[in-house]
XYZ file of C-alpha atoms in Angstrom:
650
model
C -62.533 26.665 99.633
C -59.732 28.245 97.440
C -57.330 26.431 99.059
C -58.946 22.850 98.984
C -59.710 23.172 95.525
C -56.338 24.710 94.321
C -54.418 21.515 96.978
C -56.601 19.115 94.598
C -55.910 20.793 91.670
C -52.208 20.183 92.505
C -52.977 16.799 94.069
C -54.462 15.973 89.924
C -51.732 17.232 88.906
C -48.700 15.572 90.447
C -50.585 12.060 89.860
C -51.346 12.896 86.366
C -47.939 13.103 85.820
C -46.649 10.190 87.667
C -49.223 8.045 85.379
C -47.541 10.076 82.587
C -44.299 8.829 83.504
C -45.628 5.259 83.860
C -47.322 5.444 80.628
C -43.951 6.810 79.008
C -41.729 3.283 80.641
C -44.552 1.245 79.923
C -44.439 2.377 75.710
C -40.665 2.030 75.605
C -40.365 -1.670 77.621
C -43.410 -2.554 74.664
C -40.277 -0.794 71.889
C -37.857 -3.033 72.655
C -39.473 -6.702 73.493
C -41.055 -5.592 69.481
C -37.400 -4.919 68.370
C -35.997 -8.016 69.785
C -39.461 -10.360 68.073
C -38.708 -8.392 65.078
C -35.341 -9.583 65.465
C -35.851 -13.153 66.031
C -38.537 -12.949 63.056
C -35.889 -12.570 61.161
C -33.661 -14.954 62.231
C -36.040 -17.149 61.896
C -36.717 -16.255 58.090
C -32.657 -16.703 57.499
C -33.202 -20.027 58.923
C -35.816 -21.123 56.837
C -34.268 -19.943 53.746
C -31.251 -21.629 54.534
C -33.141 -24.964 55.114
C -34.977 -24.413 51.598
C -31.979 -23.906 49.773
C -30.597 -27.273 51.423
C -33.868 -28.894 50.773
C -33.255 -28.107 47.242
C -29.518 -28.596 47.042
C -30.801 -32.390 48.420
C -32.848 -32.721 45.605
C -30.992 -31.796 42.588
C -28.084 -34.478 43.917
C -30.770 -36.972 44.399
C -32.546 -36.422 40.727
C -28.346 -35.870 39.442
C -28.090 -39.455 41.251
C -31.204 -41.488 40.305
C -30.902 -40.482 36.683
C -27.597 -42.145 35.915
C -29.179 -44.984 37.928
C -32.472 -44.698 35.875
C -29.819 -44.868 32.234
C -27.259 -47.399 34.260
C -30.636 -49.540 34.183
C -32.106 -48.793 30.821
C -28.431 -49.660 29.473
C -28.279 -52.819 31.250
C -31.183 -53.826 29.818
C -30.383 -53.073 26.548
C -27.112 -54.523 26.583
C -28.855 -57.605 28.145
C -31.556 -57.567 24.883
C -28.677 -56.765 22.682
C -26.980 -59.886 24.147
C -29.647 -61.898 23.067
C -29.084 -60.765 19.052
C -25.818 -61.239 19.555
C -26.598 -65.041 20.518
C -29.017 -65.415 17.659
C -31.760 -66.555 20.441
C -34.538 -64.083 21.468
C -35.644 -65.460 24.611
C -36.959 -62.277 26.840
C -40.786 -62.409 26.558
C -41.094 -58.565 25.107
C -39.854 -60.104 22.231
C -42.214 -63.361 22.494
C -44.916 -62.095 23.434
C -47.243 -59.897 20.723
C -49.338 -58.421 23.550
C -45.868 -56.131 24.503
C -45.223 -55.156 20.885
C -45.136 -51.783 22.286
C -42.529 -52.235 24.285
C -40.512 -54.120 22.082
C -40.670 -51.152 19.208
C -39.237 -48.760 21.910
C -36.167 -51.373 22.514
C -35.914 -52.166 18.957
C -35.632 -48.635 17.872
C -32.703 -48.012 20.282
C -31.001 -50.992 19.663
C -31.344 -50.130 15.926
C -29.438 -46.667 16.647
C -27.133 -48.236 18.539
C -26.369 -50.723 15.889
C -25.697 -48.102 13.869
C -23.027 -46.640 15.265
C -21.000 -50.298 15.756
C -18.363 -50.834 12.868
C -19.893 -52.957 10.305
C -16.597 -55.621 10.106
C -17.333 -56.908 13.794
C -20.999 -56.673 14.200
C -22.496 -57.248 10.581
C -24.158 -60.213 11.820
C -26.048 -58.691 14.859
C -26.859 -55.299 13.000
C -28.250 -57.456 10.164
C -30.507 -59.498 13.170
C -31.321 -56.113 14.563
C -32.774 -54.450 11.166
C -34.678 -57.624 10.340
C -36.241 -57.479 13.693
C -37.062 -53.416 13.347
C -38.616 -53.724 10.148
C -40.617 -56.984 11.614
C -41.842 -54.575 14.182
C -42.491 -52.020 12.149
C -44.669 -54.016 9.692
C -46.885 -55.397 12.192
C -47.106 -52.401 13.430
C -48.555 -50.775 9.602
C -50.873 -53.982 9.922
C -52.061 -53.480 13.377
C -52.920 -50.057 12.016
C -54.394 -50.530 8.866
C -56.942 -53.574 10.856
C -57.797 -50.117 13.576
C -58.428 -47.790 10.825
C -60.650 -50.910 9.401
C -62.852 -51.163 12.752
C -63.115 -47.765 12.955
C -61.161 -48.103 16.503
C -59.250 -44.381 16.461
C -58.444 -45.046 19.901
C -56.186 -48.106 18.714
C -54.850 -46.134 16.065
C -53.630 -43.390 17.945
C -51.970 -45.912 20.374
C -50.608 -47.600 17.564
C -49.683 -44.844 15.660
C -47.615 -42.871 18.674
C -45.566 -46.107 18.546
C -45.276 -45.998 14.952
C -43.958 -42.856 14.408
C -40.571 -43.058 15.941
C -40.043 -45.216 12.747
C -39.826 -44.443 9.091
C -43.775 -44.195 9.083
C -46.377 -44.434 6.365
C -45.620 -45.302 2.548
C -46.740 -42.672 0.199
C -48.320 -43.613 -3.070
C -46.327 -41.905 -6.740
C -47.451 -38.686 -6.592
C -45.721 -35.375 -7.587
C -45.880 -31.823 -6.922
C -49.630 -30.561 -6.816
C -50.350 -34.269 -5.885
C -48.057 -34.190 -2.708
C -49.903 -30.812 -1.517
C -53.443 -32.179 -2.261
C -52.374 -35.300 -0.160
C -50.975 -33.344 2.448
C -53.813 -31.335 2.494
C -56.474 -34.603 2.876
C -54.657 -36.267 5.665
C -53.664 -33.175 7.819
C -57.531 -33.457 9.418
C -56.964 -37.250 9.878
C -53.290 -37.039 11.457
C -54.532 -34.122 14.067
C -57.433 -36.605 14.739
C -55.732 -39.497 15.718
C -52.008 -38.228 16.634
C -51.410 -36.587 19.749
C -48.319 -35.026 17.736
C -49.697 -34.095 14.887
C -46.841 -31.968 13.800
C -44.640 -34.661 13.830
C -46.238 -37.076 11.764
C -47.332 -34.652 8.682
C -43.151 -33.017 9.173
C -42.557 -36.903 8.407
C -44.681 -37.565 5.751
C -43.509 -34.711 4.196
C -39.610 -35.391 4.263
C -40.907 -38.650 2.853
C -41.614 -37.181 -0.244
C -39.182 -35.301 -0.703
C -36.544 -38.207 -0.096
C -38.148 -41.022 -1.596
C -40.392 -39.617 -4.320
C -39.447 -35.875 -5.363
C -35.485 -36.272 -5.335
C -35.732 -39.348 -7.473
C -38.296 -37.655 -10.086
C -35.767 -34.477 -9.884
C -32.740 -36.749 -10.538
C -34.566 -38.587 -13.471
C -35.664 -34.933 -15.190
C -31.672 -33.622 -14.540
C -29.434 -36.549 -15.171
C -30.371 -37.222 -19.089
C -29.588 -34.067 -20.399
C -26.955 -32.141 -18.126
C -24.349 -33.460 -20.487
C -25.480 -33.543 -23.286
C -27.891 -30.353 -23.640
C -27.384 -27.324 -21.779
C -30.240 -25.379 -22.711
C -32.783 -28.076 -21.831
C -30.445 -28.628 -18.475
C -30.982 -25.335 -17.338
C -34.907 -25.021 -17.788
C -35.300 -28.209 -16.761
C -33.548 -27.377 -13.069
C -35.324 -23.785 -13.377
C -39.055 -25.105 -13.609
C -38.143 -27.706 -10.688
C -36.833 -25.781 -8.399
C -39.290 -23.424 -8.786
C -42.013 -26.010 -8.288
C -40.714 -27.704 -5.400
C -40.072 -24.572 -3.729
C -43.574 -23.319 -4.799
C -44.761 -26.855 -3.103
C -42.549 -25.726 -0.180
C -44.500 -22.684 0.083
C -48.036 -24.544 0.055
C -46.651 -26.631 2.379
C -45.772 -23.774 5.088
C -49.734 -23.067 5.609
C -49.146 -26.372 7.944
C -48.137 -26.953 11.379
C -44.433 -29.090 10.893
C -43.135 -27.594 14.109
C -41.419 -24.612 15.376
C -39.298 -23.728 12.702
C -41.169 -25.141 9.388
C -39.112 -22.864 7.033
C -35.822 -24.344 8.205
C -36.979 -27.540 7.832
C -38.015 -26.973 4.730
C -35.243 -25.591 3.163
C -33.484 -28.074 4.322
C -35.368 -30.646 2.422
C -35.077 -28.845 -0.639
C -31.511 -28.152 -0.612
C -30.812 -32.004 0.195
C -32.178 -32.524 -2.933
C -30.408 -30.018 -5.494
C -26.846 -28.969 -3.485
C -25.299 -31.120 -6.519
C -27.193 -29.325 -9.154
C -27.099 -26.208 -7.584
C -22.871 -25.948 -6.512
C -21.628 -25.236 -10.429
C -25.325 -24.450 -11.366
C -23.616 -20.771 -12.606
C -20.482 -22.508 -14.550
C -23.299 -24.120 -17.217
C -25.107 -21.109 -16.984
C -22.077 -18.495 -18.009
C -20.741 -21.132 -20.349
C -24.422 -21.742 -22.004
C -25.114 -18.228 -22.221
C -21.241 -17.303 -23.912
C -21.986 -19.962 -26.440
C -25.384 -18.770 -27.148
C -24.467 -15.161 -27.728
C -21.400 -16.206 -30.264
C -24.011 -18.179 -32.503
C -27.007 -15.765 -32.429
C -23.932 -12.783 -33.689
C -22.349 -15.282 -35.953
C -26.044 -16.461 -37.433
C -26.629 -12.575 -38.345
C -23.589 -11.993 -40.087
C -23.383 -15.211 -41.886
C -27.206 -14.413 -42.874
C -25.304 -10.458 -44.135
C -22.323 -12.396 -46.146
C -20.168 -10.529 -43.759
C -16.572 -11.942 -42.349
C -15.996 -10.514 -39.092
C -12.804 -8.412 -39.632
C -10.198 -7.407 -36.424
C -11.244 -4.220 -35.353
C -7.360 -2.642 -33.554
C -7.762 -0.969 -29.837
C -6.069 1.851 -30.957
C -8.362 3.876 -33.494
C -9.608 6.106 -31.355
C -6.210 7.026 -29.614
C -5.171 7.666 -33.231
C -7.819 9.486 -34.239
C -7.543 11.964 -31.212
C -4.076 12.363 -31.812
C -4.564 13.110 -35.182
C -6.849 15.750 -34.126
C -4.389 16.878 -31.271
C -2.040 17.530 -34.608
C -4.974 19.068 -36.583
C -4.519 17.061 -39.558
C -7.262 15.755 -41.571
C -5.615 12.356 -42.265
C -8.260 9.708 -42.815
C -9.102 7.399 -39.875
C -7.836 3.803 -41.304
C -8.304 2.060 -44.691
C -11.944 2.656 -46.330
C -14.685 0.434 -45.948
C -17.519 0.199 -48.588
C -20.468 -1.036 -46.098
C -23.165 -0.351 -48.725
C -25.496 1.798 -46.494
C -25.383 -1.472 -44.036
C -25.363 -0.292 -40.232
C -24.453 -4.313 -39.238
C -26.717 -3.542 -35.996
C -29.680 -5.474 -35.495
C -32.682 -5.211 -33.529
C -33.301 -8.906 -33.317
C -29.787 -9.946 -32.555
C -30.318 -7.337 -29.445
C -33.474 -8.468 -28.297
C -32.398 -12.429 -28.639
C -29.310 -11.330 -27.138
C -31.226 -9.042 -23.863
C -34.343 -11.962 -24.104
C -31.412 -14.964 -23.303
C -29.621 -12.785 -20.589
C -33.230 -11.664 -19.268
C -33.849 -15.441 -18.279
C -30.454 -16.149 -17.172
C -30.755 -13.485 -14.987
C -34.474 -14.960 -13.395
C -32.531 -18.526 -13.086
C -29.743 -16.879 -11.272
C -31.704 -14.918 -8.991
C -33.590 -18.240 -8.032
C -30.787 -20.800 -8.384
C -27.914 -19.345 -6.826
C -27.605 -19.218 -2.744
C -28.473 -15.703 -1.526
C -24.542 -14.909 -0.732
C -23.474 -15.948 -4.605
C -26.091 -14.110 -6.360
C -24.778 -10.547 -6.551
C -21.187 -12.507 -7.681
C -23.483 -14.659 -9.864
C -25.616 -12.166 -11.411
C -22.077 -9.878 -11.825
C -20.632 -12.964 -14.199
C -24.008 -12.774 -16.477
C -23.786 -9.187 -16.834
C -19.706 -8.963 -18.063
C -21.369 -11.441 -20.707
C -23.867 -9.367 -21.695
C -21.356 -6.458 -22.049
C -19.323 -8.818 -24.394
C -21.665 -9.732 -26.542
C -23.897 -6.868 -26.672
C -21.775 -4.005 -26.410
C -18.414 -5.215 -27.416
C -18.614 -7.441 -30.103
C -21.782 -5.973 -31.479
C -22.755 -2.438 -30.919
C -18.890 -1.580 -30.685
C -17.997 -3.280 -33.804
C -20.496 -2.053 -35.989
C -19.352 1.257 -34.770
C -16.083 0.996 -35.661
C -16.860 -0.392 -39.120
C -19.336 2.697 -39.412
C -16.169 4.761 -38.595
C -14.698 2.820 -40.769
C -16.770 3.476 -43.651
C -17.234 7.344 -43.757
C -16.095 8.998 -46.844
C -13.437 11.453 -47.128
C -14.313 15.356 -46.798
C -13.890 15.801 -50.536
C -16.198 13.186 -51.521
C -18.977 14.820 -53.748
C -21.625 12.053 -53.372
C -21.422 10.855 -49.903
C -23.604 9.135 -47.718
C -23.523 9.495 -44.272
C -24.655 6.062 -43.201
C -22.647 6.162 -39.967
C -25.260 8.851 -38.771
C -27.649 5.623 -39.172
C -25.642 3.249 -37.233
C -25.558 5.768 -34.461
C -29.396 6.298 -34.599
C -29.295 2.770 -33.831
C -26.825 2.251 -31.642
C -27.990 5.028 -29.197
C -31.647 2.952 -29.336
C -30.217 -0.275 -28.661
C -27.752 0.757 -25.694
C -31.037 2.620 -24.086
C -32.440 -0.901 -24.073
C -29.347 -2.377 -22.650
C -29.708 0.356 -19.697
C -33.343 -0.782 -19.020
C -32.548 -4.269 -18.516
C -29.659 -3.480 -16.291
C -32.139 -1.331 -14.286
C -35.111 -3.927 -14.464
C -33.491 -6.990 -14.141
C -29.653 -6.510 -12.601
C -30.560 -3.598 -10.091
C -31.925 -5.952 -7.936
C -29.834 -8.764 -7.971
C -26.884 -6.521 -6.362
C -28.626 -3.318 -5.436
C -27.719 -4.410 -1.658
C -24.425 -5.860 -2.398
C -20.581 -4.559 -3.119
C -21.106 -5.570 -6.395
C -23.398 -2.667 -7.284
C -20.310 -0.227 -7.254
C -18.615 -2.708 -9.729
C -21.396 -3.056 -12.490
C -21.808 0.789 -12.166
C -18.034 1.215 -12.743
C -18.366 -1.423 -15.963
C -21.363 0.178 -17.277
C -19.348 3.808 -17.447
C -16.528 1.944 -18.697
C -19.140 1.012 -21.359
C -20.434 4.620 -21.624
C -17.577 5.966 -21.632
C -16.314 3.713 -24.672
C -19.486 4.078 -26.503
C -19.480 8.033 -26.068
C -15.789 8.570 -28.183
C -18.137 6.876 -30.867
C -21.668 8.015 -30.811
C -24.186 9.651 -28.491
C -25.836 8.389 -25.343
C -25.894 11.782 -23.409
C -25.161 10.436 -20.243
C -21.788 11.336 -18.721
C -20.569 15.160 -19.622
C -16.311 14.301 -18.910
C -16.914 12.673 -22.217
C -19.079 15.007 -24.223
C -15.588 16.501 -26.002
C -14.805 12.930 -27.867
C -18.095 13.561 -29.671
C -16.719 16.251 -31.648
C -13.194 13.810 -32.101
C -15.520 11.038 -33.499
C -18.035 12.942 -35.447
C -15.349 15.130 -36.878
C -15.156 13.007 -39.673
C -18.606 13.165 -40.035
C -18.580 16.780 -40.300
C -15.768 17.109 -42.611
C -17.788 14.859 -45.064
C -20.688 17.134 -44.681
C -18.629 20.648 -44.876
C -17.043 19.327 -47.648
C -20.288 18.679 -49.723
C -21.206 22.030 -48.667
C -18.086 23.195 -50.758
C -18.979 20.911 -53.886
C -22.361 23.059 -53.656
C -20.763 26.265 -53.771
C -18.053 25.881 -55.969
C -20.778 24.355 -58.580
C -23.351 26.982 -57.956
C -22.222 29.942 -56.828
C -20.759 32.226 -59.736
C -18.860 35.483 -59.740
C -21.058 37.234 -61.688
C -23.914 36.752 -58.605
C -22.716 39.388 -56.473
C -21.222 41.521 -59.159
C -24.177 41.479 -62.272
C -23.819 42.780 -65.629
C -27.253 44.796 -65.283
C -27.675 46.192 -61.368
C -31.075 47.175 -62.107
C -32.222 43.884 -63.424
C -31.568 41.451 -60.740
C -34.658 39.669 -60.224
C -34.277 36.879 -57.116
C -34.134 37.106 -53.359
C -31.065 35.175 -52.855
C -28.405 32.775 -55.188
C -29.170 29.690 -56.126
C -26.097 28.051 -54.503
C -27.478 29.542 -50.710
C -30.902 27.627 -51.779
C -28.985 24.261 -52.331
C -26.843 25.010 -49.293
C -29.237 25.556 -47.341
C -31.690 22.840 -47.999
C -28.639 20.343 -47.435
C -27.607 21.990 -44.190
C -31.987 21.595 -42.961
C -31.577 18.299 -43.979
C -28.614 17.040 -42.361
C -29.215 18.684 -38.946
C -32.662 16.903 -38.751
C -30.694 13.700 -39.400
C -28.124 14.636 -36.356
C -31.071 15.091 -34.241
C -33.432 11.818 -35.365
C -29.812 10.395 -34.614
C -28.744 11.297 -31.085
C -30.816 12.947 -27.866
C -29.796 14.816 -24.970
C -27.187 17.182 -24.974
C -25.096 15.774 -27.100
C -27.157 16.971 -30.495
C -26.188 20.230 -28.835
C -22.284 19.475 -29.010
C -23.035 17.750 -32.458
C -24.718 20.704 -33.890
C -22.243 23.771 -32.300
C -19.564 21.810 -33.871
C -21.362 21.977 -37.200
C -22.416 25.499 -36.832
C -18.958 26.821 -35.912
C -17.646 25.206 -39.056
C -20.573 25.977 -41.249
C -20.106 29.783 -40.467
C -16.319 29.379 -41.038
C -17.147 27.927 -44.759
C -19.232 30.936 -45.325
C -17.301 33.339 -44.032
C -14.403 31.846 -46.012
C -16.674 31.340 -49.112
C -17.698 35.224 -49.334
C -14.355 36.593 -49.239
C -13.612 35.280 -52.450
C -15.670 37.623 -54.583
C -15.990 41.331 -55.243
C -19.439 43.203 -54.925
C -20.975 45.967 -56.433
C -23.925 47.799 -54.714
C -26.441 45.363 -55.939
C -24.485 42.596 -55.560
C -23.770 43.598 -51.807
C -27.397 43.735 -51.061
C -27.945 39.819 -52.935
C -24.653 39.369 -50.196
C -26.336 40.434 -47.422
C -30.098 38.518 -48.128
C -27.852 34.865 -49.095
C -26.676 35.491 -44.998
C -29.756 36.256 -44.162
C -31.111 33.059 -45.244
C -28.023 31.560 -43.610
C -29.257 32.359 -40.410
C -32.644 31.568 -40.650
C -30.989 28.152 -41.387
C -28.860 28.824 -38.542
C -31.849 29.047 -36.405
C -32.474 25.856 -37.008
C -29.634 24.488 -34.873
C -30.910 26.273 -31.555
C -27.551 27.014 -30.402
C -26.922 30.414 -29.757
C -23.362 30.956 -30.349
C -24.105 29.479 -33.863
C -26.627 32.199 -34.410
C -24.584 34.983 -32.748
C -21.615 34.476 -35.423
C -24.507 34.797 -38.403
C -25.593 37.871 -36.889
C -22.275 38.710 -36.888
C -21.720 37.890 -40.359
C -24.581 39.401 -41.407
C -23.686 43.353 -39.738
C -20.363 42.278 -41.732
C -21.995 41.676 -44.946
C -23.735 45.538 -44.574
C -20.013 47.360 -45.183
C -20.405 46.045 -48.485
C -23.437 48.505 -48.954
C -23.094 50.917 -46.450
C -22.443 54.550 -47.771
C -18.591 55.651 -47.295
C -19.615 58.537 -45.106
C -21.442 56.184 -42.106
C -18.879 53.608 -42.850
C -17.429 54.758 -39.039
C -20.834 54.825 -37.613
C -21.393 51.422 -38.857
C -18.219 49.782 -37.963
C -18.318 51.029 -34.334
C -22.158 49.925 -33.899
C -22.549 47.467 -31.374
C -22.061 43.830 -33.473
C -18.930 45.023 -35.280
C -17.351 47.340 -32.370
C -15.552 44.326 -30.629
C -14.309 43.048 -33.735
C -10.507 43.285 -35.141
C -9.862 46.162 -37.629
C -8.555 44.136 -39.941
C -11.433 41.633 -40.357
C -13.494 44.838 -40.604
C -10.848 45.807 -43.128
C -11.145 43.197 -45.013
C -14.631 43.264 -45.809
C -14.484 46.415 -47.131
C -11.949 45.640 -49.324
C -14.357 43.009 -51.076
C -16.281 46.446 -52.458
C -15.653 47.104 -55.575
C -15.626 50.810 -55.566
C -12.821 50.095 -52.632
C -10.050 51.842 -54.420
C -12.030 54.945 -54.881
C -9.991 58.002 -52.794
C -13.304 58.604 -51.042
C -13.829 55.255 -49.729
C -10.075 55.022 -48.794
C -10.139 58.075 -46.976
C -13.640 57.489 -45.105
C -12.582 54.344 -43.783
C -8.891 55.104 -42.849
């Protein structure tokens, strides 16, 4: 049984396999014929393609062939219908017949293009036929129309009207500005009712009135006073412009097409490229003419002749103060305490640039306007700066007294009180209203340049406390200034101050706290330093008032070593200084109050006992000081010659 079953087994087996086999050729022969239909698949798809792009190839020659036909034909006719104006007869029956007026508008309107392109010395006859017969058309078309809109038959009127509007289209009644946008407004529901372009029509209507109505009105409003006044000129093409483009905008809430603001534009600029192409060249030349009366009106209204004010004074005066001379700046001008600056020759002057600026960032084309507004500013800076602010400074320089005069006033501290005011109101309009003419332009880098030109020019004069590489020509111009006022300081103590102050008859009467010529000094200096600071701001009080310090310690310094003091007087000495620097104070600057302090350790070696005389001199104020300016001071003692003294301080 072992042996049947394991011959079966083996039997199984051996067929098992062959199937195996069978299986195996049968899968492979199955591989291949699915290669080769994959293979003719795609052949076949190559095949088709091919055909397809030939199919297609076929047709664009056909449609490239049967549209020449289709114009060869539409020309033939035409030149058959234009042989009939050329005749004088119109026989074809699209012409006869008032049932085809729709076809005869679409071969009128081609024939008129046509005819408009012919020279006018051969074919003035048959263009003449040719309008006559367009604006026939287009008449009976308006009638045909107006006798739908009548009946209430909007089916007609849209037929009729898509005809219509390949010519000039509807008449619009003599309306102007907010009239044209409340008409636009009232037919835009009606055109989208009965117009299957809507678009088209109301872009139509609209060119219409701004070619027929709105450039005529403009022209009537510009041409009467463009020669003849400027001023009116100007606002006149300002408050136009402004409201046709403020129509223009109104206008852009409605559907004209794809590009409304282009159309637009154009529109507007078809009607004011002659007014606008030398629009700046009456503006500049208005606003220069303008300017020279409003200056001339204030000084005529002062009595004052305008005198030639030379380049050169301030090179002179520095190098006069390079050679440290006190020669007097120029010939002497009495201006009678008049500053010849005005406040409402500046704000005429800023309020006319202010609107020439507004019409030349709305007249002038987007690439002109930084050049445009540059050209409004250099007047401005001519007017304004130059021949106003500049000149009254140089008159004020003009017109300061010498430094011996005993009764001066110092007007020119008034004219710079002023002229620092005015020029900060000249900055805010070029800020407000120039900034952003040019902020994005080239011509940004030039008006900054010509403004610190400006600065520059106005700093060797007054203060504006803007730009430091300047801040030394303050002490150059004001020197004058400060001569005059040192110099009345000097009247003051020569007049007040007598020997007998610091050396008294009596030293055990001496009843005040300080001389009467330190009160008078004193009050003069307060005075005069509140005047330099109501005049100027920033840092350039600070350059003001060291400059006066320094030389108001110098004076007293100087002024002191003239007398001889006793004990008593010593002590009066040291409380006058005291006071000095409380007026020195005053000035906030420090090195102003270090030299009083100074001064007053000085002033103690005219009381100090012989024996700490050393101790005092090498304290810590008077230790870095020369021996002979120590030795000096003690020489002013009266008991100075006494052995003891001598010998203490040697």
């Amino acid at each position: 049984m072992d042996e049947r079953i394991q011959r079966k087994v083996e039997k199984l087996e051996q067929q098992c396999q062959k199937e195996a086999k069978e299986f195996a050729r049968k899968v492979q022969e199955l591989q291949k014929s699915n290669q080769v239909a994959f293979q003719h698949f795609q052949e076949l798809d190559e095949h088709i393609s091919y055909v397809a792009t030939k199919v297609c190839h076929l047709g664009d020659q056909l449609e490239g062939v049967n549209t020449p036909r289709q114009r060869a034909v539409e020309a033939q006719k035409l030149m058959k219908y234009f042989n009939e104006f050329l005749d004088g007869e119109l026989k074809s029956d699209v012409f006869t017949n008032s049932e085809k007026i729709k076809e005869a508008a679409d071969i009128i309107q081609k024939l008129h293009l046509i005819a408009q392109e012919l020279p006018f010395d051969r074919f003035s006859e048959v263009k003449s036929k040719i309008a006559s017969k367009y604006h026939d058309l287009e008449c009976q078309l308006i009638q045909e129309f107006t006798s739908a809109q009548r009946r209430g038959e909007i089916s007609r009127m849209r037929e009729v009207a898509a005809v219509l509007l390949h010519f000039k289209g509807a008449y619009l009644r003599n309306d102007i500005f907010e009239d044209a946008a409340i008409l636009c407004q009232r037919v835009n529901k009606q055109v989208g009712d009965i117009f299957s372009n809507p678009e088209t029509v109301l872009a139509k209507l609209i060119q219409n009135i701004f070619e027929l109505k709105l450039q005529s009105f403009v022209k009537d409003q510009l041409e009467e006073c463009r020669k003849s006044d400027a001023e009116q000129y100007l606002k006149n093409l300002y408050d136009l412009y402004t409201r046709t483009t403020n129509l223009s905008s109104k206008l852009m809430e409605f559907n004209l097409g794809t590009d409304k603001q282009t159309f637009l534009s154009k529109l507007i600029k078809s009607i004011f490229i002659s007014y606008l192409e030398n629009y700046i060249e009456v503006e500049t030349g208005y606003l220069k003419s303008r300017s020279a009366m409003i200056l001339q009106r204030y000084y005529d209204s002062k009595n004052h002749q305008k005198r030639s004010i030379g380049t050169g004074g301030i090179q002179d005066l520095k190098e006069r103060i390079r050679q440290r001379t006190n020669l007097p700046l120029g010939p002497s001008i009495d201006t009678h305490g008049e500053t010849f600056l005005s406040q409402e020759v500046v704000v005429n002057l800023l309020q006319e640039t202010k609107q020439a600026f507004e019409r030349c960032h709305r007249l002038s084309d987007p690439s002109d306007l930084p050049r445009n507004a540059f050209r409004i500013f250099t007047i401005l800076v001519e007017f304004l700066c130059i021949e106003h602010i500049d000149y009254a400074l140089e008159t004020g320089l003009a017109g300061i007294p010498s430094s011996d005069s005993r009764n001066a006033n110092l007007y020119f501290l008034d004219v710079v009180h002023q002229a620092n005011t005015i020029f900060h109101l000249f900055d805010k309009q070029f800020n407000d209203h120039l900034m952003p003419l040019i902020s994005s332009s080239p011509k940004l880098s030039e008006c900054l340049q010509k403004k610190k030109e400006i600065i520059e020019q106005m700093e060797m004069k007054l203060d504006t406390g803007i730009d430091r590489q300047v801040v030394k020509y303050l002490k150059i111009i004001f020197g004058r200034t400060l001569n005059c006022m040192i110099g009345q300081m000097k009247h003051i103590l020569a007049a007040e101050q007598k020997k007998t102050d610091f050396k008294p008859e009596d030293e055990n009467n001496v009843l005040i706290q300080y001389t009467n010529a330190c009160v008078k000094v004193c009050a003069y200096v307060r005075k005069q330093v509140e005047k330099i600071k109501n005049s100027m701001d920033g840092k350039n009080v600070d350059t003001v008032l060291m400059e006066l310090g320094v030389r108001f310690h110098r004076l007293i310094y100087e002024h002191l070593q003239q007398y001889s003091y006793s004990c008593m007087g010593g002590m009066l000495a040291i409380c006058d200084v005291a006071e000095y620097r409380k007026c020195a104070k005053d000035f906030k600057i420090p090195l102003v109050l270090q030299l009083f302090d100074t001064l007053h350790a000085l002033c103690n070696l005219l009381v100090v006992a012989p024996d700490n005389l050393k101790q005092v001199c090498s304290g810590e104020q008077l230790a870095n000081l020369d021996k002979n300016i120590l030795h000096s001071f003690v020489q002013l003692r009266a008991d100075y010659r006494s052995a003891r003294l001598a010998r203490h301080f040697s």
